[in-house]
XYZ file of C-alpha atoms in Angstrom:
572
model
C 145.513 -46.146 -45.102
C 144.372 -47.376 -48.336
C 141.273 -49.688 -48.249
C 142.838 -53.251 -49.112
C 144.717 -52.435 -45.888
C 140.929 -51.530 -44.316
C 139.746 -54.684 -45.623
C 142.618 -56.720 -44.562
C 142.557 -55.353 -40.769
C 138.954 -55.941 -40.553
C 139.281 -59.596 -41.581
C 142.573 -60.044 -38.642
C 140.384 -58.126 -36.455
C 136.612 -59.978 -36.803
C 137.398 -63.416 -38.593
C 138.903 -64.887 -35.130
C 136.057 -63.924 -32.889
C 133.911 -65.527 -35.519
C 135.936 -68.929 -35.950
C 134.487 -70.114 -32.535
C 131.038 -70.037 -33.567
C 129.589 -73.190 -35.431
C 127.806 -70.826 -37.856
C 127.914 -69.302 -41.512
C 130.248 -66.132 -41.064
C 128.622 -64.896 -44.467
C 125.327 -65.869 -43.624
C 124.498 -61.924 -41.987
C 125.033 -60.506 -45.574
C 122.716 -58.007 -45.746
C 119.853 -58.521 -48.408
C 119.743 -55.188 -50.553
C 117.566 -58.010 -53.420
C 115.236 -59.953 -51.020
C 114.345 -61.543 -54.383
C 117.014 -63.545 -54.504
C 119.417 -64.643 -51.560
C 122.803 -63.962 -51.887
C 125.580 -66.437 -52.606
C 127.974 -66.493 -49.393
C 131.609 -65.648 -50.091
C 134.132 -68.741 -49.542
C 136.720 -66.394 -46.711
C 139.717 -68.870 -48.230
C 139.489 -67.128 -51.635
C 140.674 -63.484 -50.418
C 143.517 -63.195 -51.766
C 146.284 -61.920 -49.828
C 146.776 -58.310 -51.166
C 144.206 -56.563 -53.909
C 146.564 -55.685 -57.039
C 145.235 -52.902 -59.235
C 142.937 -53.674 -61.657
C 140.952 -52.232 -64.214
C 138.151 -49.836 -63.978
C 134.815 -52.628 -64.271
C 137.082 -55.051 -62.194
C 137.712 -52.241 -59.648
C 133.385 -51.500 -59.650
C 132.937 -55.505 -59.000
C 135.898 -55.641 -56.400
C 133.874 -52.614 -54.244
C 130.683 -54.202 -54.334
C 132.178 -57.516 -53.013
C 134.404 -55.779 -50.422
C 131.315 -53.532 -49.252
C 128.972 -57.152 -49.301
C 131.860 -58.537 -46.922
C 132.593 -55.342 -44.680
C 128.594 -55.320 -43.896
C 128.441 -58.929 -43.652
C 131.312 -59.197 -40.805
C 130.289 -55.818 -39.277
C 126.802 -57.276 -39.031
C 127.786 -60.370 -37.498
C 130.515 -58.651 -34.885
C 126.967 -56.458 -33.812
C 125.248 -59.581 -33.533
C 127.395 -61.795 -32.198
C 128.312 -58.646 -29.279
C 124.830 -58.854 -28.684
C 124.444 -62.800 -28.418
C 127.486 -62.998 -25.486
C 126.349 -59.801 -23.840
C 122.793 -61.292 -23.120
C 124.176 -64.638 -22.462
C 125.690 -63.265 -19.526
C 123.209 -60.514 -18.539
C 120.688 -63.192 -17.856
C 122.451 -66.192 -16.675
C 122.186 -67.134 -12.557
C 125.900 -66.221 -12.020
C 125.362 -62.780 -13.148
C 122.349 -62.479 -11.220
C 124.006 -63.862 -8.638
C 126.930 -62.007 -8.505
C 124.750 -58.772 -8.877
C 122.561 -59.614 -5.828
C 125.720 -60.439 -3.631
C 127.482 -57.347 -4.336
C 124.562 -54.924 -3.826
C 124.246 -56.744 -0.144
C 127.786 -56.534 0.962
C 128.199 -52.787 -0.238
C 125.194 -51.831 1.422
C 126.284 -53.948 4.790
C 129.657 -52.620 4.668
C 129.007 -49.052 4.082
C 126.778 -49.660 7.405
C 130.025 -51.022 8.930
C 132.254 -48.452 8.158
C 129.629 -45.816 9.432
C 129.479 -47.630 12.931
C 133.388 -47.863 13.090
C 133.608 -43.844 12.427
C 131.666 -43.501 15.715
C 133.471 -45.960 17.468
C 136.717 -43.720 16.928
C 135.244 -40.784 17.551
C 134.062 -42.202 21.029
C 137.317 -43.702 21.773
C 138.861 -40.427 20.959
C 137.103 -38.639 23.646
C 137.600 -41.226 25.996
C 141.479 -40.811 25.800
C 141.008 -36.830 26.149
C 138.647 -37.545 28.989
C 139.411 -40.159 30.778
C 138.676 -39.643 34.670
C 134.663 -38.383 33.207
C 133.846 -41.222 31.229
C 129.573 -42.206 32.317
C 128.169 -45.415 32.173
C 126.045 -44.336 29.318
C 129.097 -44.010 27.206
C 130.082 -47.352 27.866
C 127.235 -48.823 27.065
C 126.818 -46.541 23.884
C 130.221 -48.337 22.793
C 129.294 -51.734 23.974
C 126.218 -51.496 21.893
C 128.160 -50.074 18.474
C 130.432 -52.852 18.539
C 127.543 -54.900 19.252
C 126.048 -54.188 16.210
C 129.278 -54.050 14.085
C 129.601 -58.057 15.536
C 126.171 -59.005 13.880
C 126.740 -56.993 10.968
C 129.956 -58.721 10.053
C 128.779 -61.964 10.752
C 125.636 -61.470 7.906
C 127.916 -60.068 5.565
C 129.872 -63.799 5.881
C 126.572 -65.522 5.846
C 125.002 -63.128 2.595
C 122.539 -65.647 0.059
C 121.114 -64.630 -2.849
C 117.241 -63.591 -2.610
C 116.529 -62.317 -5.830
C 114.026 -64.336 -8.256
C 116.672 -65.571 -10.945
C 115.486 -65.846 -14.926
C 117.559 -69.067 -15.979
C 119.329 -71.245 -13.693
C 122.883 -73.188 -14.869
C 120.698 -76.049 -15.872
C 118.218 -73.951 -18.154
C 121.669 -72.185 -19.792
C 122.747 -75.243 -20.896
C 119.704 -76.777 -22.238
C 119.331 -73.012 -23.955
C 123.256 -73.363 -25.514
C 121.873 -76.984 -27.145
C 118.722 -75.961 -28.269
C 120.318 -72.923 -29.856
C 122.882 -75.272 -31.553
C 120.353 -77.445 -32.565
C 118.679 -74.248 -34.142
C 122.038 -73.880 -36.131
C 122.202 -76.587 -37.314
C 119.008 -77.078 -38.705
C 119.681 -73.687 -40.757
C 122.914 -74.922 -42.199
C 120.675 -77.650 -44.127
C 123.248 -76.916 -47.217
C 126.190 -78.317 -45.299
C 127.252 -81.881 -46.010
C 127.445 -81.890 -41.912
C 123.602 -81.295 -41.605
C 121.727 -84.267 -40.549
C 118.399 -82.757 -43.424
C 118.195 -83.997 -46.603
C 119.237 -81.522 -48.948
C 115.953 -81.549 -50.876
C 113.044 -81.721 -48.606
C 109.830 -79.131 -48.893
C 108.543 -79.376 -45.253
C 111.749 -78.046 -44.197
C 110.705 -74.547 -44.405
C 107.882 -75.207 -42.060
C 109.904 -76.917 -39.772
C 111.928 -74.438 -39.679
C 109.076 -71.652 -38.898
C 108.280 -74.050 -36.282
C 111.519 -74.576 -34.605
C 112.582 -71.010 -34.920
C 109.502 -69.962 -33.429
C 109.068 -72.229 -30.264
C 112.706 -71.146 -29.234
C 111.730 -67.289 -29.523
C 108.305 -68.548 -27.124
C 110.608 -69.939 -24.868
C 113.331 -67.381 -24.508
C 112.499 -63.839 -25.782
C 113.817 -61.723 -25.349
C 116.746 -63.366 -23.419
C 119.790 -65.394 -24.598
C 120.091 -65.460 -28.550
C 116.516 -64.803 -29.234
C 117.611 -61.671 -31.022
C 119.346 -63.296 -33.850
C 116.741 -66.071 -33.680
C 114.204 -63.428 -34.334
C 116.696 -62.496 -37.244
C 116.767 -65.971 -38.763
C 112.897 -66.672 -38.896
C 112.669 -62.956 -40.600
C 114.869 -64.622 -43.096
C 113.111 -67.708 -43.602
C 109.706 -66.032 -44.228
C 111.413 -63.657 -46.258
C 113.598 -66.904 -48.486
C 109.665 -68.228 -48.685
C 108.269 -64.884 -50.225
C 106.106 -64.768 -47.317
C 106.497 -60.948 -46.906
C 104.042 -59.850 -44.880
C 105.361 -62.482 -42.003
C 108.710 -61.542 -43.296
C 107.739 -57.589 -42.659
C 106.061 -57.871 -39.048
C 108.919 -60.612 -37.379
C 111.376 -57.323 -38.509
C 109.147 -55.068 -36.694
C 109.187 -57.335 -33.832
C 112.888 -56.920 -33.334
C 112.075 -52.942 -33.486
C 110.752 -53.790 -30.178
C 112.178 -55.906 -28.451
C 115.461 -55.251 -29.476
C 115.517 -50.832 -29.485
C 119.182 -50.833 -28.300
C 120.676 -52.731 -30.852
C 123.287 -51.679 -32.827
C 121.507 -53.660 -35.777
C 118.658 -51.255 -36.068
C 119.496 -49.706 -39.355
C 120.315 -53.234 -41.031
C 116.599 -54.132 -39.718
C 115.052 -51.105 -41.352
C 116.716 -51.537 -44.190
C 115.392 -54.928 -44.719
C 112.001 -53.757 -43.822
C 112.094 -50.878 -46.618
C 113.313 -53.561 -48.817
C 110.222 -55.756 -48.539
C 107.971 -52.769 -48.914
C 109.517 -51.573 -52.113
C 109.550 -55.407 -53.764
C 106.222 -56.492 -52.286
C 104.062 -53.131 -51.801
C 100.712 -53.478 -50.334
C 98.709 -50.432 -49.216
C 98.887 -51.237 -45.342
C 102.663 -50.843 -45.787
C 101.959 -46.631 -45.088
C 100.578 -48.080 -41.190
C 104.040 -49.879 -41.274
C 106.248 -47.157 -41.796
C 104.680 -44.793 -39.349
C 106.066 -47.640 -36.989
C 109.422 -47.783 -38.769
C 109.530 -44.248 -36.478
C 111.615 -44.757 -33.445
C 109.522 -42.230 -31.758
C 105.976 -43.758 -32.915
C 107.301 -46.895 -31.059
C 108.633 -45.175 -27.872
C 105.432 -43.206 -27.529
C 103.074 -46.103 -26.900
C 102.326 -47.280 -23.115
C 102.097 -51.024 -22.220
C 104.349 -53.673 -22.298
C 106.453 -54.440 -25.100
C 104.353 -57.173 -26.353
C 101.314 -55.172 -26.009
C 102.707 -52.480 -28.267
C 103.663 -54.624 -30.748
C 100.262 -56.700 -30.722
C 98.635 -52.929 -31.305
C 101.230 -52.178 -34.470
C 100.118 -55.637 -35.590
C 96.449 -54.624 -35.805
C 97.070 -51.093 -36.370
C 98.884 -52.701 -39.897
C 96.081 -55.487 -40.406
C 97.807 -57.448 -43.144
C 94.795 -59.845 -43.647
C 97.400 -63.103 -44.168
C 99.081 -62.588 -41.054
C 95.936 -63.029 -38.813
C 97.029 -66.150 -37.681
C 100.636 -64.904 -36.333
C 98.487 -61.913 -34.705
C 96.333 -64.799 -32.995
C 99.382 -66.423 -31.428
C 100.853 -63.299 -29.926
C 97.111 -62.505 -28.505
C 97.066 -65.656 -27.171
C 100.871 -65.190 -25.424
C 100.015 -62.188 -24.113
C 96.707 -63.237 -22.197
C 98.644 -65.848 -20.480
C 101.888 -63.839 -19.902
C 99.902 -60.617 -18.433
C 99.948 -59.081 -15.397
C 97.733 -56.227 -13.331
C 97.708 -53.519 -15.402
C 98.390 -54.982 -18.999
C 95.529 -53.836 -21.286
C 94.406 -57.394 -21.920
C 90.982 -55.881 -22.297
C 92.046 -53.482 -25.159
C 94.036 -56.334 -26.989
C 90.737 -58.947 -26.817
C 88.471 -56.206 -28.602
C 91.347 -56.595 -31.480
C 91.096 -59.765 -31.682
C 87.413 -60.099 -31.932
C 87.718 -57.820 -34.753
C 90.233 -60.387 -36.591
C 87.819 -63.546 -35.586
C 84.835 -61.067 -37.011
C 87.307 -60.561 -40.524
C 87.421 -64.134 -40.512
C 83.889 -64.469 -40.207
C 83.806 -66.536 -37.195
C 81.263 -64.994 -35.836
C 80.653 -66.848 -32.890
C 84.157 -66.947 -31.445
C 84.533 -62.865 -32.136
C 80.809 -62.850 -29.233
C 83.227 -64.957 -27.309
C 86.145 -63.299 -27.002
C 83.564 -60.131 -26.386
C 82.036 -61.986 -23.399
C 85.509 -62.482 -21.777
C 86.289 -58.868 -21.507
C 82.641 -57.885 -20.025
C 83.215 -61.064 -17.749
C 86.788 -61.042 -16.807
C 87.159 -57.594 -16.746
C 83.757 -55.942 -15.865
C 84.998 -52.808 -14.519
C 86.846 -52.380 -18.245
C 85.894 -48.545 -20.026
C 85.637 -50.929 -22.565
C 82.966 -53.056 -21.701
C 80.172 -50.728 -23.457
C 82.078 -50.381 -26.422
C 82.226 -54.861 -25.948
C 78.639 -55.334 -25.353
C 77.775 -52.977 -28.812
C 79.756 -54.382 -31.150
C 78.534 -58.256 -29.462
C 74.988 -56.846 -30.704
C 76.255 -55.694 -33.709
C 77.414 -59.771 -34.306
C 74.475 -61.045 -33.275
C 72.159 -58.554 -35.212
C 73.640 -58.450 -38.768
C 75.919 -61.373 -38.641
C 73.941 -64.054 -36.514
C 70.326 -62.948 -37.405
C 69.713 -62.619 -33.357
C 67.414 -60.066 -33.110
C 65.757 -60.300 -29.690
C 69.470 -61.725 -28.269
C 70.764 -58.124 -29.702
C 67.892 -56.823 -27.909
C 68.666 -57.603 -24.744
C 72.710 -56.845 -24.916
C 72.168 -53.316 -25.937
C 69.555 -52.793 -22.801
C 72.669 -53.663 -20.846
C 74.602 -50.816 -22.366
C 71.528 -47.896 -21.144
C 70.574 -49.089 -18.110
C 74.636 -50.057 -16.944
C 76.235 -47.378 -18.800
C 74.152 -44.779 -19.108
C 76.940 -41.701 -19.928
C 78.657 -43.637 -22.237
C 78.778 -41.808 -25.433
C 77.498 -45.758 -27.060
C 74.585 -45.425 -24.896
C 72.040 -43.289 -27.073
C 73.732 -44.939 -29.907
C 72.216 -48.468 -28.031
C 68.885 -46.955 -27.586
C 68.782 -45.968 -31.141
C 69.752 -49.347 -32.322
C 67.087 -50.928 -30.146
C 64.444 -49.047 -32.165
C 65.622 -49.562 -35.060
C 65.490 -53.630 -34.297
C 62.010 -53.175 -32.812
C 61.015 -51.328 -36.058
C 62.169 -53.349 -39.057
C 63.593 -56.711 -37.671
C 60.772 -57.189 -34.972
C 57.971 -55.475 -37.106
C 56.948 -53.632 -34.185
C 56.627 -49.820 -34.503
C 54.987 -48.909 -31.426
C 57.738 -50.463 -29.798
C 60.043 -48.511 -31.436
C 58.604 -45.336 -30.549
C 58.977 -46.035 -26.871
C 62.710 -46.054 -27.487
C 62.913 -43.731 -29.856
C 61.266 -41.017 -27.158
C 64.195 -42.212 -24.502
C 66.876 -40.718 -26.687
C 65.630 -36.721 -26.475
C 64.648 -37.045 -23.156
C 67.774 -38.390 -22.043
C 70.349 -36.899 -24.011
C 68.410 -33.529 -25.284
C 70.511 -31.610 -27.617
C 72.992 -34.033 -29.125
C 72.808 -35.795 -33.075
C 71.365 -38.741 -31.808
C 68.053 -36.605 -30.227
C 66.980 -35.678 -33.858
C 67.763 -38.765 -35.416
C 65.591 -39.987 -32.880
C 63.158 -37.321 -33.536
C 63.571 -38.266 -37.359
C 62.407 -41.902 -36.275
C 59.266 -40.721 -34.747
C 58.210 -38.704 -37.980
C 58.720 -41.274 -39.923
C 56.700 -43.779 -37.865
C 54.091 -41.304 -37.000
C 53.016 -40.906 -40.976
C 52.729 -44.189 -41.149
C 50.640 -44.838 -37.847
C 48.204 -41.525 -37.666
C 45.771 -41.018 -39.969
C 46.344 -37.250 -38.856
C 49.608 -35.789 -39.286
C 49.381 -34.164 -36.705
C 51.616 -35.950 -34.767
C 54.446 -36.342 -37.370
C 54.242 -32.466 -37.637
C 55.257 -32.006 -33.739
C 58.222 -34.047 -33.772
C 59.570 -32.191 -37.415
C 58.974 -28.775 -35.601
C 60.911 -29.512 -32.530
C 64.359 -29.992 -34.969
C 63.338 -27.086 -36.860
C 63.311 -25.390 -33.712
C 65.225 -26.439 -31.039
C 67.812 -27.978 -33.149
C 68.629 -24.943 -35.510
C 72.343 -25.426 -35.021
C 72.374 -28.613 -36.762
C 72.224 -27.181 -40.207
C 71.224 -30.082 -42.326
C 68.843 -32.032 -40.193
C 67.129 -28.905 -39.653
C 66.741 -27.661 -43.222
C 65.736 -31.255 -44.209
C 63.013 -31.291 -41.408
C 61.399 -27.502 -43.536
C 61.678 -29.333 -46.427
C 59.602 -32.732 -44.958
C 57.201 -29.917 -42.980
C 56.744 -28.843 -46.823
C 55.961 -31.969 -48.187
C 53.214 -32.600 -45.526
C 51.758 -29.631 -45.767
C 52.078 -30.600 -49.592
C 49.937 -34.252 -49.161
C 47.194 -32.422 -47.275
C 46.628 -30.242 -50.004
C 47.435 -27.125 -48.111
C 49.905 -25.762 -51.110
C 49.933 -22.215 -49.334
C 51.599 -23.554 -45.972
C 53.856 -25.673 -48.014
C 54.975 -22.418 -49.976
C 55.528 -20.335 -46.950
C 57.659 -23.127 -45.401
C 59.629 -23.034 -48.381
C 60.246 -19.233 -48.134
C 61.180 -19.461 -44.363
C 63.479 -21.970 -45.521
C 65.110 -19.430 -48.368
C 65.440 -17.049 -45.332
C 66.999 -19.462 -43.012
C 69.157 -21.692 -44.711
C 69.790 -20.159 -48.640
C 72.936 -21.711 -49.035
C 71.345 -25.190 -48.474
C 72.198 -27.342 -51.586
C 68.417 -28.235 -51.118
C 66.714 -24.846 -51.540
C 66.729 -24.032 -55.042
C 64.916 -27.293 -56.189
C 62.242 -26.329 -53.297
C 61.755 -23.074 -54.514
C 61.516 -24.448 -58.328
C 58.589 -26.411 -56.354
C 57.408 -23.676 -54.534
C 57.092 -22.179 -57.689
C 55.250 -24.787 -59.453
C 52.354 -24.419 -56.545
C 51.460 -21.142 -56.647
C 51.845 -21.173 -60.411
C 49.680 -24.058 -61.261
C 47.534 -25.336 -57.442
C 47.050 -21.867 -56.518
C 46.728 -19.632 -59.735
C 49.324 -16.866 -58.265
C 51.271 -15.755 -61.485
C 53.005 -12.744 -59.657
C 53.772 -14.861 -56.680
C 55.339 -17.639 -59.066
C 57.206 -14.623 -61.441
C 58.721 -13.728 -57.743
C 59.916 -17.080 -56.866
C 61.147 -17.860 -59.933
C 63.194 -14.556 -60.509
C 64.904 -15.214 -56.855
C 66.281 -18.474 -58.461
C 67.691 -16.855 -61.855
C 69.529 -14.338 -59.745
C 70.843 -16.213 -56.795
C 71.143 -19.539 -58.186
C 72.052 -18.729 -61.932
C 74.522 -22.019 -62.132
C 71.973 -24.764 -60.820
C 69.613 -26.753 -63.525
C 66.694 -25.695 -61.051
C 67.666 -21.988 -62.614
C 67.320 -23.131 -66.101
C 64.048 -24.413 -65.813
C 62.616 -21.114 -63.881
C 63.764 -19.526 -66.644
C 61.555 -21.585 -69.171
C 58.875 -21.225 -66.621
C 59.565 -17.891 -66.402
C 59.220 -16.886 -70.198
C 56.250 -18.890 -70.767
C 54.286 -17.129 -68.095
C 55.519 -13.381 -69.435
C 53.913 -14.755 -72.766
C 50.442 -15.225 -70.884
C-alpha cells in the first residue's frame, strides 16, 4: 500500500474517535524543537489524494505527514488511556467488580453442595429399603445450606471501599473540561483574553490542583502531560524536565513512554545543566523499578537525587503531599532528612532543625534518628553559632546510640567544640580519651589520639605526655599508614624542640625502615641529615644519609639538595 493510502486510512481510522473530544487534535504533536512550539495543522486542508511532486516538495510533504502520523498516534495512546482509567476507577466498575467476585464465589459453593446432593440421592434410589436417619438429615442439612446460600447471592451489596463515587465522576468530567478550556486560550470560544501574562501561572495553578486531586486516576495522565508543556512553553526546563519524570512513574504502562523520553532528552540537549547525568540514570526503566516505597516516595528520592536548585519549591510540595498521604511503612523519615537538606540549601536554618526534630520526635525508633540529631548539631554549630545547644544534641547521639557508626564521630565533634568554640581544653581531653577507649582500633581512635598530642604540647610543660599518646599510633595503629608515619615524623620534631637531635635522627631512620615509600620521608631524611651534619658534628653519619636520598629518591628536590650538601662536605 503506498503511504498516501497509509496516511489516508489513519485519518478514517483516528479522526472520528477524536471528533468527540472538545480538544486540539494537533495539540499532542510531538516537540522534536522545545524552542519553539509547533504550529498545529488545520485537518480541513488535507487534500484528498497526495499527487506527485517534486523532490524538496516530496522532503516537506514527509516531514508534515510524519508531524501528523505522531500527532494522531499520540493522541489515539492518550486518549485509550484517558477512557480506560475513566472506567477503571469509576463506582460502577468497582461495583460491578465486587458483585461478580461474590456471586462466583457463592455459586461455585452452590454447585459444590448440589454435586453431593445427587450423589446422595443416587444412592438412595440404589438403596432404598437401608436408607439411616443420618442420611436424611445429611440431605436435609445440604439443602439447608444451598436455601441460605441462594438467598445471599439475591441479597449480594457491595463492601469494597470505592475511589470516586457517580457524584465525584461528574464533578471530575467538569473540572477536566474546565481544564480544556482554559488551555485552548487561542480559541475565539475561550472565555481568556488572548493577551494576558498571569495566564501561565494560572495555568500552573489549575493544572496542578487537578493532578493533587486526582493522580493518578481519571485524566491526570494527560494533565500531567499538559503542565509538562506549559513549563516547557515558559522555558522553565528544569520544572519542565522533573513533571516528565513524574509521568515515568506514575504512568510505567503507558504506551506514551517513548514520546515522554523523548521530550525529556530534548530538554537536556537544549537546556544542559550538569545534574541532567542524575536525570538520565532515571530515564532507566530499570533504575526506576528497582527502588522500594511508594510511587511518590520514589519519585520524591529522584527529585533530590537530581537537586536542580530552582525546583526546590516543587520538591517542597511533593514532601509536603507525601507526609500527609503516608501510611505505616512509608519512609517518611528518610524523605524529612531530604528536605532538611533543601531548607539547609536555602539557608533556613531554623526550619531545616525543625524538620530534624520531627523525625527524632515522630519517629524515635527511626535508624535515622542519629544520623538526624548530627546533622541538627551540625546547624546549630556552624550555621546558628549554638555551641553549648550542639553540645548537648551530640551527647544524645553516645549515650542513645552508642554503635552507631556517627557515634565516635559525635564524641569527636564534642571535643572539638569544647576545644576551640568553648575555649576549654581540659574539657576536650575528657572526650577526646572516650573515643579509644570505646571504639579502640578504628580512624576515629587516632584522630582522637592526634587531639590529645596536640593539646598535651600546649598544656605540659613536659612532653612527656604528648609523647605517650604519638607512640600508641605509631604502635598500635601501624596499619593506618599515614597517621602512623605522620605520628614518627611529630615524635621527630619533639625530640627535635628538646634539643635531643640524636633521638630525633634515629626516629627518622626507623621511619626510612618502616614506611620508605612515604611521600614524607625524603624531606625528613634531608633533615635528618642537616642534624647530624651541623647539631651533632657527624660528617660520615650525614655523607650516609645523604647518599640514601641520591640513590633512592634521585627524582625528589630533597635529592638535589643532598647532593649540594653532599659535595660541599667531600670538599671539607
Amino acid at each position: 500500500m503506498k503511504r498516501s493510502g497509509v496516511l489516508i486510512m489513519s485519518l478514517i481510522i483516528l479522526v472520528p474517535l477524536l471528533m468527540g473530544q472538545d480538544i486540539d487534535v494537533m495539540d499532542g504533536i510531538q516537540r522534536r524543537d522545545t524552542s519553539r512550539t509547533l504550529a498545529p495543522l488545520d485537518l480541513d486542508e488535507i487534500p484528498d489524494e497526495i499527487e506527485s511532486t517534486s523532490d524538496e516538495d516530496s522532503r516537506e510533504d514527509s516531514t508534515w505527514r510524519k508531524a501528523l502520523i505522531d500527532s494522531l498516534e499520540y493522541r489515539y495512546n492518550l486518549e485509550k488511556e484517558r477512557m480506560e482509567a475513566n472506567y477503571k476507577t469509576s463506582y460502577q466498575y468497582k461495583l460491578n467488580k465486587a458483585v461478580d467476585s461474590i456471586r462466583l464465589s457463592i455459586a461455585g459453593q452452590i454447585k459444590a453442595l448440589e454435586d453431593e446432593i445427587e450423589v446422595l440421592r443416587q444412592q438412595e434410589v440404589d438403596s432404598a429399603d437401608q436408607v439411616s436417619p443420618a442420611y436424611l438429615c445429611e440431605k436435609d442439612s445440604l439443602i439447608a445450606v444451598i436455601q441460605n446460600l441462594r438467598e445471599s447471592l439475591s441479597s449480594v451489596k457491595v463492601q469494597t471501599d470505592v475511589l470516586f463515587s457517580p457524584a465525584e465522576i461528574k464533578r471530575e468530567q467538569a473540572h477536566y473540561q474546565y481544564l480544556l478550556q482554559l488551555m485552548e486560550e487561542k480559541s475565539p470560544e475561550s472565555f481568556l483574553p488572548l493577551k494576558d501574562t498571569e495566564l501561565p501561572e494560572l495555568k500552573k495553578k489549575e493544572l496542578s490542583l487537578y493532578l493533587d486531586m486526582y493522580l493518578p486516576e481519571l485524566n491526570s495522565s494527560e494533565v500531567l502531560i499538559r503542565l509538562s508543556r506549559v513549563y516547557e512553553d515558559q522555558k522553565e526546563s528544569q520544572f519542565a524536565k522533573l513533571s516528565y519524570l513524574k509521568y515515568l512513574f506514575y504512568f510505567p504502562e503507558s504506551t506514551n513512554l517513548t514520546y515522554i523520553k523523548e521530550q525529556i532528552n530534548q530538554l537536556m540537549e537544549t537546556y544542559p545543566d550538569p545534574r541532567d547525568t542524575l536525570l538520565s540514570f532515571y530515564l532507566k526503566d530499570e533504575t526506576r523499578e528497582s527502588l522500594e516505597g511508594s510511587i511518590l516516595f520514589r519519585y520524591i528520592r529522584a527529585v533530590a537525587d537530581i537537586g536542580y536548585p530552582e525546583c526546590e519549591p516543587l520538591f517542597e510540595k511533593e514532601i509536603y503531599r507525601f507526609q500527609k498521604e503516608s501510611q505505616t511503612g512509608d519512609r517518611v523519615d528518610r524523605a524529612l532528612i531530604w528536605y532538611a537538606d533543601i531548607l539547609k540549601n536555602q539557608k533556613l536554618y531554623t526550619s531545616a532543625v525543625s524538620q530534624l526534630q520531627k523525625l527524632v520526635t515522630v519517629y524515635p525508633d527511626s535508624p535515622e534518628v542519629p544520623y538526624a540529631f548530627y546533622t541538627m548539631a551540625e546547624l546549630y554549630r556552624d550555621n546558628l553559632k549554638e555551641s553549648r545547644m550542639a553540645l548537648e544534641t551530640l551527647r544524645k547521639i553516645s549515650a542513645g546510640y552508642p554503635d552507631s557508626r556517627l557515634a565516635p564521630k559525635a564524641i569527636l565533634m564534642s571535643g572539638d567544640i569544647q576545644e576551640k568554640d568553648l575555649k576549654d581544653p581540659v574539657a576536650a581531653l575528657t572526650e577526646y580519651e572516650k573515643v579509644p577507649a570505646a571504639y579502640p582500633g578504628s580512624r576515629h581512635a587516632v584522630t582522637a589520639l592526634k587531639n590529645m598530642g596536640r593539646i598535651y604540647q600546649t598544656l605540659s610543660k613536659s612532653s612527656e605526655l604528648a609523647f605517650k599518646q604519638y607512640e600508641i599510633i605509631k604502635n598500635e595503629y601501624a596499619s593506618f599508614y599515614s597517621d602512623a608515619a605522620d605520628a614518627m615524623i611529630t615524635i621527630a620534631h619533639l625530640y627535635e624542640a628538646n634539643g635531643e637531635f640524636r633521638k630525633a635522627v634515629e626516629e627518622i631512620r626507623e621511619l626510612y625502615e618502616r614506611y620508605p615509600e612515604y611521600e614524607k620521608t625524603p624531606d625528613q631524611l634531608l633533615k635528618a641529615g642537616g642534624f647530624l651534619e651541623k647539631e651533632l658534628a657527624d660528617g660520615d653519619g650525614a655523607i650516609e644519609i645523604y647518599t640514601i636520598l641520591i640513590t633512592q629518591y634521585p627524582e625528589t628536590k630533597a635529592s638535589e639538595k643532598a647532593r649540594k650538601a653532599l659535595a660541599k662536605l667531600q670538599k671539607e
